[in-house]
N, CA, C and O of each residue as an XYZ file, in Angstrom:
508
protein
N     -61.031    -53.894    -96.873
C     -62.369    -54.397    -97.058
C     -62.370    -55.829    -97.552
O     -63.366    -56.534    -97.390
N     -61.267    -56.279    -98.156
C     -61.170    -57.668    -98.518
C     -61.943    -58.092    -99.742
O     -62.203    -59.284    -99.910
N     -62.322    -57.168   -100.607
C     -63.012    -57.529   -101.834
C     -62.063    -57.345   -102.997
O     -61.145    -56.527   -102.937
N     -62.282    -58.101   -104.048
C     -61.494    -57.918   -105.250
C     -61.776    -56.529   -105.801
O     -62.917    -56.066   -105.787
N     -60.754    -55.881   -106.275
C     -60.912    -54.520   -106.778
C     -61.355    -54.557   -108.231
O     -60.871    -55.368   -109.020
N     -62.262    -53.687   -108.567
C     -62.673    -53.493   -109.948
C     -62.403    -52.046   -110.274
O     -62.904    -51.151   -109.593
N     -61.626    -51.804   -111.296
C     -61.268    -50.440   -111.644
C     -61.730    -50.151   -113.052
O     -61.230    -50.746   -114.006
N     -62.668    -49.255   -113.194
C     -63.097    -48.803   -114.505
C     -62.582    -47.378   -114.645
O     -63.067    -46.470   -113.969
N     -61.601    -47.179   -115.520
C     -60.932    -45.890   -115.590
C     -61.377    -45.030   -116.763
O     -60.937    -43.887   -116.885
N     -62.209    -45.535   -117.597
C     -62.662    -44.730   -118.710
C     -63.591    -45.540   -119.580
O     -63.710    -46.754   -119.413
N     -64.229    -44.893   -120.480
C     -65.126    -45.585   -121.394
C     -64.526    -45.522   -122.782
O     -64.413    -44.446   -123.368
N     -64.146    -46.655   -123.302
C     -63.620    -46.691   -124.659
C     -64.734    -46.545   -125.663
O     -65.903    -46.769   -125.349
N     -64.372    -46.168   -126.869
C     -65.391    -46.001   -127.892
C     -65.374    -47.148   -128.896
O     -66.061    -47.094   -129.916
N     -64.595    -48.179   -128.609
C     -64.537    -49.316   -129.509
C     -65.686    -50.276   -129.192
O     -66.411    -50.096   -128.214
N     -65.835    -51.284   -130.028
C     -66.961    -52.190   -129.870
C     -66.649    -53.377   -128.975
O     -67.566    -54.109   -128.602
N     -65.387    -53.595   -128.616
C     -65.027    -54.707   -127.762
C     -65.529    -54.489   -126.352
O     -66.101    -53.446   -126.037
N     -65.313    -55.475   -125.511
C     -65.756    -55.311   -124.144
C     -65.174    -56.353   -123.225
O     -64.601    -57.352   -123.660
N     -65.338    -56.092   -121.925
C     -64.897    -57.022   -120.894
C     -65.888    -56.958   -119.748
O     -66.615    -55.978   -119.585
N     -65.904    -58.027   -118.952
C     -66.768    -58.078   -117.779
C     -65.997    -58.719   -116.643
O     -65.319    -59.728   -116.833
N     -66.105    -58.121   -115.443
C     -65.414    -58.619   -114.263
C     -66.310    -58.415   -113.063
O     -66.632    -57.277   -112.722
N     -66.719    -59.492   -112.411
C     -67.640    -59.440   -111.279
C     -68.895    -58.625   -111.609
O     -69.378    -57.858   -110.775
N     -69.418    -58.793   -112.821
C     -70.644    -58.120   -113.218
C     -70.460    -56.714   -113.753
O     -71.387    -56.158   -114.343
N     -69.280    -56.120   -113.564
C     -69.011    -54.785   -114.115
C     -68.600    -54.951   -115.576
O     -67.656    -55.674   -115.893
N     -69.326    -54.269   -116.455
C     -69.047    -54.364   -117.888
C     -68.374    -53.093   -118.360
O     -68.700    -51.997   -117.905
N     -67.432    -53.249   -119.276
C     -66.709    -52.113   -119.825
C     -66.528    -52.308   -121.318
O     -66.431    -53.435   -121.804
N     -66.486    -51.214   -122.030
C     -66.251    -51.264   -123.461
C     -64.833    -50.797   -123.752
O     -64.192    -50.146   -122.926
N     -64.366    -51.137   -124.922
C     -63.038    -50.731   -125.349
C     -62.267    -51.917   -125.876
O     -62.825    -52.985   -126.128
N     -60.983    -51.712   -126.038
C     -60.096    -52.768   -126.520
C     -58.845    -52.908   -125.670
O     -58.002    -53.759   -125.951
N     -58.710    -52.083   -124.632
C     -57.541    -52.145   -123.751
C     -58.037    -52.213   -122.308
O     -58.660    -51.274   -121.812
N     -57.750    -53.345   -121.632
C     -58.288    -53.590   -120.297
C     -57.167    -53.904   -119.310
O     -56.287    -54.721   -119.583
N     -57.219    -53.245   -118.172
C     -56.285    -53.542   -117.086
C     -57.109    -53.903   -115.853
O     -58.009    -53.166   -115.451
N     -56.789    -55.024   -115.276
C     -57.467    -55.510   -114.083
C     -56.544    -55.288   -112.891
O     -55.375    -55.672   -112.931
N     -57.058    -54.674   -111.837
C     -56.300    -54.431   -110.607
C     -56.997    -55.215   -109.499
O     -58.167    -54.973   -109.200
N     -56.276    -56.153   -108.893
C     -56.900    -57.077   -107.941
C     -56.070    -57.161   -106.658
O     -54.843    -57.250   -106.693
N     -56.773    -57.131   -105.536
C     -56.181    -57.249   -104.215
C     -55.639    -58.663   -104.006
O     -56.371    -59.639   -104.175
N     -54.360    -58.777   -103.639
C     -53.788    -60.081   -103.291
C     -53.187    -60.028   -101.884
O     -52.202    -60.705   -101.588
N     -53.798    -59.214   -101.032
C     -53.345    -59.152    -99.644
C     -53.903    -60.342    -98.871
O     -54.798    -61.043    -99.344
N     -53.372    -60.554    -97.699
C     -53.813    -61.695    -96.882
C     -55.284    -61.602    -96.481
O     -55.888    -62.605    -96.101
N     -55.863    -60.402    -96.565
C     -57.296    -60.274    -96.264
C     -58.146    -61.021    -97.287
O     -59.338    -61.237    -97.069
N     -57.536    -61.413    -98.394
C     -58.239    -62.148    -99.443
C     -58.112    -63.667    -99.278
O     -58.588    -64.420   -100.128
N     -57.485    -64.116    -98.209
C     -57.217    -65.549    -98.016
C     -58.483    -66.389    -98.119
O     -59.581    -65.948    -97.779
N     -58.296    -67.600    -98.595
C     -59.396    -68.561    -98.660
C     -60.324    -68.339    -99.827
O     -59.895    -68.122   -100.960
N     -61.615    -68.399    -99.522
C     -62.643    -68.332   -100.560
C     -62.601    -67.035   -101.355
O     -62.856    -67.046   -102.559
N     -62.287    -65.927   -100.711
C     -62.225    -64.640   -101.432
C     -61.198    -64.688   -102.549
O     -61.483    -64.283   -103.677
N     -59.996    -65.185   -102.240
C     -58.936    -65.246   -103.244
C     -59.297    -66.233   -104.346
O     -59.073    -65.959   -105.525
N     -59.854    -67.379   -103.967
C     -60.261    -68.365   -104.967
C     -61.301    -67.777   -105.918
O     -61.210    -67.959   -107.132
N     -62.283    -67.075   -105.367
C     -63.317    -66.460   -106.189
C     -62.736    -65.371   -107.091
O     -63.089    -65.283   -108.267
N     -61.846    -64.543   -106.542
C     -61.216    -63.490   -107.345
C     -60.432    -64.099   -108.507
O     -60.505    -63.607   -109.633
N     -59.688    -65.163   -108.236
C     -58.908    -65.818   -109.295
C     -59.806    -66.443   -110.350
O     -59.536    -66.329   -111.546
N     -60.865    -67.099   -109.915
C     -61.799    -67.705   -110.872
C     -62.452    -66.654   -111.756
O     -62.555    -66.835   -112.970
N     -62.895    -65.556   -111.152
C     -63.556    -64.504   -111.925
C     -62.570    -63.801   -112.850
O     -62.910    -63.478   -113.988
N     -61.350    -63.563   -112.369
C     -60.338    -62.939   -113.211
C     -60.004    -63.833   -114.399
O     -59.903    -63.356   -115.530
N     -59.835    -65.120   -114.147
C     -59.566    -66.061   -115.230
C     -60.724    -66.075   -116.231
O     -60.500    -66.088   -117.442
N     -61.956    -66.071   -115.726
C     -63.119    -66.069   -116.628
C     -63.168    -64.783   -117.448
O     -63.482    -64.814   -118.638
N     -62.858    -63.647   -116.811
C     -62.873    -62.364   -117.528
C     -61.839    -62.356   -118.646
O     -62.128    -61.912   -119.757
N     -60.644    -62.842   -118.360
C     -59.583    -62.896   -119.371
C     -59.964    -63.905   -120.456
O     -59.756    -63.646   -121.642
N     -60.509    -65.028   -120.067
C     -60.886    -66.065   -121.025
C     -61.968    -65.590   -121.992
O     -61.995    -66.012   -123.148
N     -62.866    -64.707   -121.522
C     -63.948    -64.209   -122.385
C     -63.452    -63.230   -123.453
O     -64.150    -62.990   -124.438
N     -62.270    -62.671   -123.269
C     -61.760    -61.708   -124.248
C     -61.467    -62.396   -125.572
O     -60.930    -63.503   -125.602
N     -61.817    -61.744   -126.649
C     -61.445    -62.210   -127.972
C     -59.942    -61.959   -128.149
O     -59.366    -61.220   -127.350
N     -59.284    -62.541   -129.157
C     -57.830    -62.382   -129.294
C     -57.353    -60.953   -129.568
O     -56.207    -60.627   -129.260
N     -58.198    -60.100   -130.134
C     -57.751    -58.769   -130.530
C     -57.578    -57.785   -129.374
O     -56.618    -57.015   -129.396
N     -58.447    -57.767   -128.375
C     -58.255    -56.802   -127.288
C     -56.934    -57.042   -126.558
O     -56.377    -58.140   -126.584
N     -56.459    -55.994   -125.914
C     -55.242    -56.051   -125.123
C     -55.607    -56.081   -123.650
O     -56.612    -55.497   -123.243
N     -54.783    -56.770   -122.838
C     -55.081    -56.847   -121.409
C     -53.799    -56.850   -120.597
O     -52.705    -57.094   -121.104
N     -53.982    -56.566   -119.309
C     -52.879    -56.615   -118.343
C     -53.499    -56.773   -116.966
O     -54.632    -56.349   -116.740
N     -52.768    -57.375   -116.053
C     -53.253    -57.581   -114.689
C     -52.196    -57.076   -113.719
O     -51.004    -57.342   -113.874
N     -52.662    -56.341   -112.715
C     -51.793    -55.884   -111.640
C     -52.414    -56.355   -110.330
O     -53.573    -56.059   -110.040
N     -51.634    -57.088   -109.544
C     -52.061    -57.497   -108.219
C     -51.413    -56.572   -107.197
O     -50.321    -56.051   -107.426
N     -52.089    -56.370   -106.072
C     -51.498    -55.535   -105.037
C     -51.725    -56.107   -103.654
O     -52.767    -56.695   -103.362
N     -50.752    -55.925   -102.833
C     -50.835    -56.115   -101.388
C     -50.112    -54.886   -100.837
O     -50.575    -53.766   -101.054
N     -49.003    -55.058   -100.138
C     -48.209    -53.902    -99.740
C     -47.340    -53.402   -100.878
O     -46.715    -52.347   -100.771
N     -47.298    -54.157   -101.969
C     -46.504    -53.809   -103.143
C     -47.298    -54.010   -104.419
O     -48.486    -54.334   -104.396
N     -46.614    -53.811   -105.525
C     -47.201    -53.943   -106.857
C     -46.665    -55.232   -107.475
O     -45.459    -55.478   -107.466
N     -47.568    -56.050   -108.011
C     -47.179    -57.301   -108.661
C     -47.703    -57.270   -110.090
O     -48.869    -57.571   -110.349
N     -46.825    -56.902   -111.005
C     -47.195    -56.757   -112.415
C     -47.236    -58.123   -113.103
O     -46.451    -59.019   -112.793
N     -48.156    -58.253   -114.030
C     -48.289    -59.497   -114.781
C     -46.944    -59.867   -115.407
O     -46.254    -59.018   -115.971
N     -46.594    -61.111   -115.301
C     -45.349    -61.668   -115.833
C     -44.114    -61.059   -115.171
O     -43.013    -61.149   -115.713
N     -44.293    -60.436   -113.995
C     -43.193    -59.900   -113.193
C     -42.431    -58.773   -113.890
O     -41.231    -58.615   -113.670
N     -43.093    -58.012   -114.700
C     -42.456    -56.878   -115.369
C     -42.191    -55.758   -114.384
O     -42.844    -55.656   -113.346
N     -41.233    -54.926   -114.719
C     -41.065    -53.700   -113.944
C     -41.737    -52.567   -114.715
O     -42.322    -52.801   -115.772
N     -41.659    -51.357   -114.202
C     -42.344    -50.226   -114.840
C     -41.936    -50.037   -116.294
O     -42.770    -49.678   -117.126
N     -40.691    -50.269   -116.607
C     -40.218    -50.041   -117.980
C     -40.744    -51.096   -118.943
O     -40.862    -50.834   -120.139
N     -41.063    -52.288   -118.438
C     -41.484    -53.381   -119.306
C     -42.995    -53.564   -119.385
O     -43.488    -54.200   -120.316
N     -43.732    -53.022   -118.434
C     -45.175    -53.247   -118.393
C     -45.816    -52.772   -119.689
O     -45.642    -51.624   -120.098
N     -46.552    -53.660   -120.325
C     -47.233    -53.343   -121.576
C     -48.443    -54.256   -121.706
O     -48.459    -55.368   -121.178
N     -49.438    -53.778   -122.405
C     -50.636    -54.576   -122.645
C     -50.316    -55.717   -123.612
O     -49.478    -55.579   -124.503
N     -50.997    -56.836   -123.417
C     -50.783    -58.016   -124.256
C     -52.066    -58.371   -124.995
O     -53.155    -58.219   -124.441
N     -51.959    -58.845   -126.244
C     -53.158    -59.316   -126.934
C     -53.697    -60.553   -126.217
O     -52.929    -61.337   -125.659
N     -54.999    -60.723   -126.236
C     -55.652    -61.821   -125.521
C     -55.628    -63.112   -126.328
O     -56.655    -63.769   -126.502
N     -54.452    -63.465   -126.815
C     -54.287    -64.720   -127.541
C     -54.333    -65.882   -126.558
O     -54.173    -65.683   -125.353
N     -54.546    -67.070   -127.054
C     -54.566    -68.242   -126.173
C     -53.221    -68.406   -125.472
O     -53.181    -68.765   -124.295
N     -52.135    -68.153   -126.169
C     -50.804    -68.265   -125.567
C     -50.656    -67.302   -124.389
O     -50.148    -67.696   -123.339
N     -51.089    -66.050   -124.541
C     -50.990    -65.084   -123.446
C     -51.964    -65.415   -122.312
O     -51.650    -65.184   -121.145
N     -53.132    -65.949   -122.641
C     -54.074    -66.378   -121.608
C     -53.482    -67.522   -120.786
O     -53.609    -67.536   -119.561
N     -52.840    -68.477   -121.452
C     -52.215    -69.595   -120.750
C     -51.059    -69.098   -119.877
O     -50.906    -69.523   -118.732
N     -50.263    -68.206   -120.426
C     -49.145    -67.626   -119.671
C     -49.671    -66.861   -118.450
O     -49.083    -66.941   -117.371
N     -50.783    -66.113   -118.616
C     -51.410    -65.406   -117.504
C     -51.821    -66.388   -116.408
O     -51.575    -66.136   -115.229
N     -52.450    -67.511   -116.789
C     -52.905    -68.499   -115.806
C     -51.732    -69.055   -114.994
O     -51.851    -69.245   -113.783
N     -50.621    -69.311   -115.646
C     -49.434    -69.801   -114.934
C     -48.936    -68.749   -113.945
O     -48.595    -69.077   -112.809
N     -48.894    -67.495   -114.370
C     -48.456    -66.402   -113.503
C     -49.392    -66.266   -112.306
O     -48.932    -66.142   -111.171
N     -50.702    -66.289   -112.550
C     -51.670    -66.137   -111.469
C     -51.588    -67.305   -110.490
O     -51.706    -67.104   -109.281
N     -51.389    -68.515   -110.990
C     -51.305    -69.689   -110.118
C     -50.121    -69.597   -109.155
O     -50.156    -70.177   -108.070
N     -49.090    -68.882   -109.542
C     -47.903    -68.733   -108.688
C     -48.014    -67.548   -107.729
O     -47.153    -67.377   -106.866
N     -49.047    -66.735   -107.862
C     -49.199    -65.547   -107.007
C     -49.399    -65.966   -105.553
O     -50.055    -66.963   -105.253
N     -48.814    -65.173   -104.669
C     -48.947    -65.436   -103.245
C     -49.549    -64.218   -102.561
O     -49.302    -63.079   -102.959
N     -50.335    -64.473   -101.536
C     -50.931    -63.385   -100.770
C     -49.870    -62.766    -99.873
O     -49.043    -63.467    -99.290
N     -49.907    -61.440    -99.772
C     -48.900    -60.751    -98.988
C     -49.497    -59.825    -97.948
O     -50.717    -59.695    -97.846
N     -48.630    -59.180    -97.174
C     -49.084    -58.297    -96.105
C     -49.593    -56.957    -96.631
O     -49.256    -56.538    -97.738
N     -50.386    -56.315    -95.837
C     -50.887    -54.964    -96.075
C     -51.802    -54.887    -97.291
O     -51.902    -55.835    -98.070
N     -52.457    -53.765    -97.439
C     -53.342    -53.514    -98.583
C     -53.122    -52.075    -99.023
O     -53.756    -51.157    -98.502
N     -52.224    -51.880    -99.981
C     -51.912    -50.535   -100.473
C     -52.054    -50.510   -101.997
O     -51.108    -50.852   -102.706
N     -53.210    -50.115   -102.503
C     -53.467    -50.176   -103.936
C     -52.918    -49.002   -104.758
O     -52.893    -49.091   -105.985
N     -52.480    -47.913   -104.130
C     -52.161    -46.686   -104.872
C     -51.211    -46.922   -106.042
O     -51.528    -46.542   -107.169
N     -50.057    -47.540   -105.804
C     -49.074    -47.717   -106.872
C     -49.566    -48.672   -107.954
O     -49.190    -48.535   -109.119
N     -50.394    -49.625   -107.584
C     -50.964    -50.539   -108.582
C     -51.956    -49.814   -109.486
O     -51.996    -50.051   -110.693
N     -52.748    -48.940   -108.900
C     -53.682    -48.140   -109.700
C     -52.895    -47.214   -110.621
O     -53.261    -47.043   -111.784
N     -51.823    -46.620   -110.116
C     -50.974    -45.764   -110.955
C     -50.391    -46.569   -112.113
O     -50.382    -46.106   -113.254
N     -49.908    -47.768   -111.820
C     -49.383    -48.642   -112.875
C     -50.454    -48.896   -113.935
O     -50.177    -48.830   -115.132
N     -51.672    -49.185   -113.492
C     -52.775    -49.437   -114.423
C     -53.052    -48.211   -115.288
O     -53.204    -48.327   -116.504
N     -53.116    -47.046   -114.667
C     -53.407    -45.812   -115.413
C     -52.291    -45.469   -116.392
O     -52.555    -44.929   -117.466
N     -51.053    -45.775   -116.036
C     -49.926    -45.504   -116.922
C     -49.991    -46.306   -118.214
O     -49.336    -45.954   -119.196
N     -50.775    -47.384   -118.223
C     -50.935    -48.205   -119.425
C     -52.036    -47.670   -120.344
O     -52.267    -48.225   -121.418
N     -52.713    -46.600   -119.931
C     -53.745    -45.929   -120.723
C     -54.836    -46.884   -121.224
O     -55.107    -46.947   -122.423
N     -55.453    -47.619   -120.309
C     -56.504    -48.563   -120.731
C     -57.815    -47.838   -121.051
O     -58.030    -46.693   -120.652
N     -58.673    -48.536   -121.775
C     -60.050    -48.049   -121.949
C     -60.836    -48.300   -120.671
O     -61.712    -47.516   -120.307
N     -60.521    -49.386   -119.999
C     -61.180    -49.713   -118.717
C     -60.264    -50.599   -117.909
O     -60.612    -50.996   -116.797
């Protein structure tokens, strides 16, 4: 379908929150799952990156976040594997590191989100 994915996996009971493409979620642990397949080329990918950056930037330092990109494979934030994937506090340092990682992301073949969604759920996010 070529749209950025928004995954809301649960409702946290904390007072924090996040917003991505107008979808609002509460909690303190957020995982974003975004399509980086070639169907996102051009304006779609630029918009997804801008909105993802804005969503991460809006987080206060205390909430935890993680980003998983998908095409035919799983692209974990900071290139972690399953054993290393962990939520990060939304400090300015981690936000800057996220921006560098996202800027290096490349669009790939196919669109298979299943393993990326599993990766996100394994991190037990509030949303």
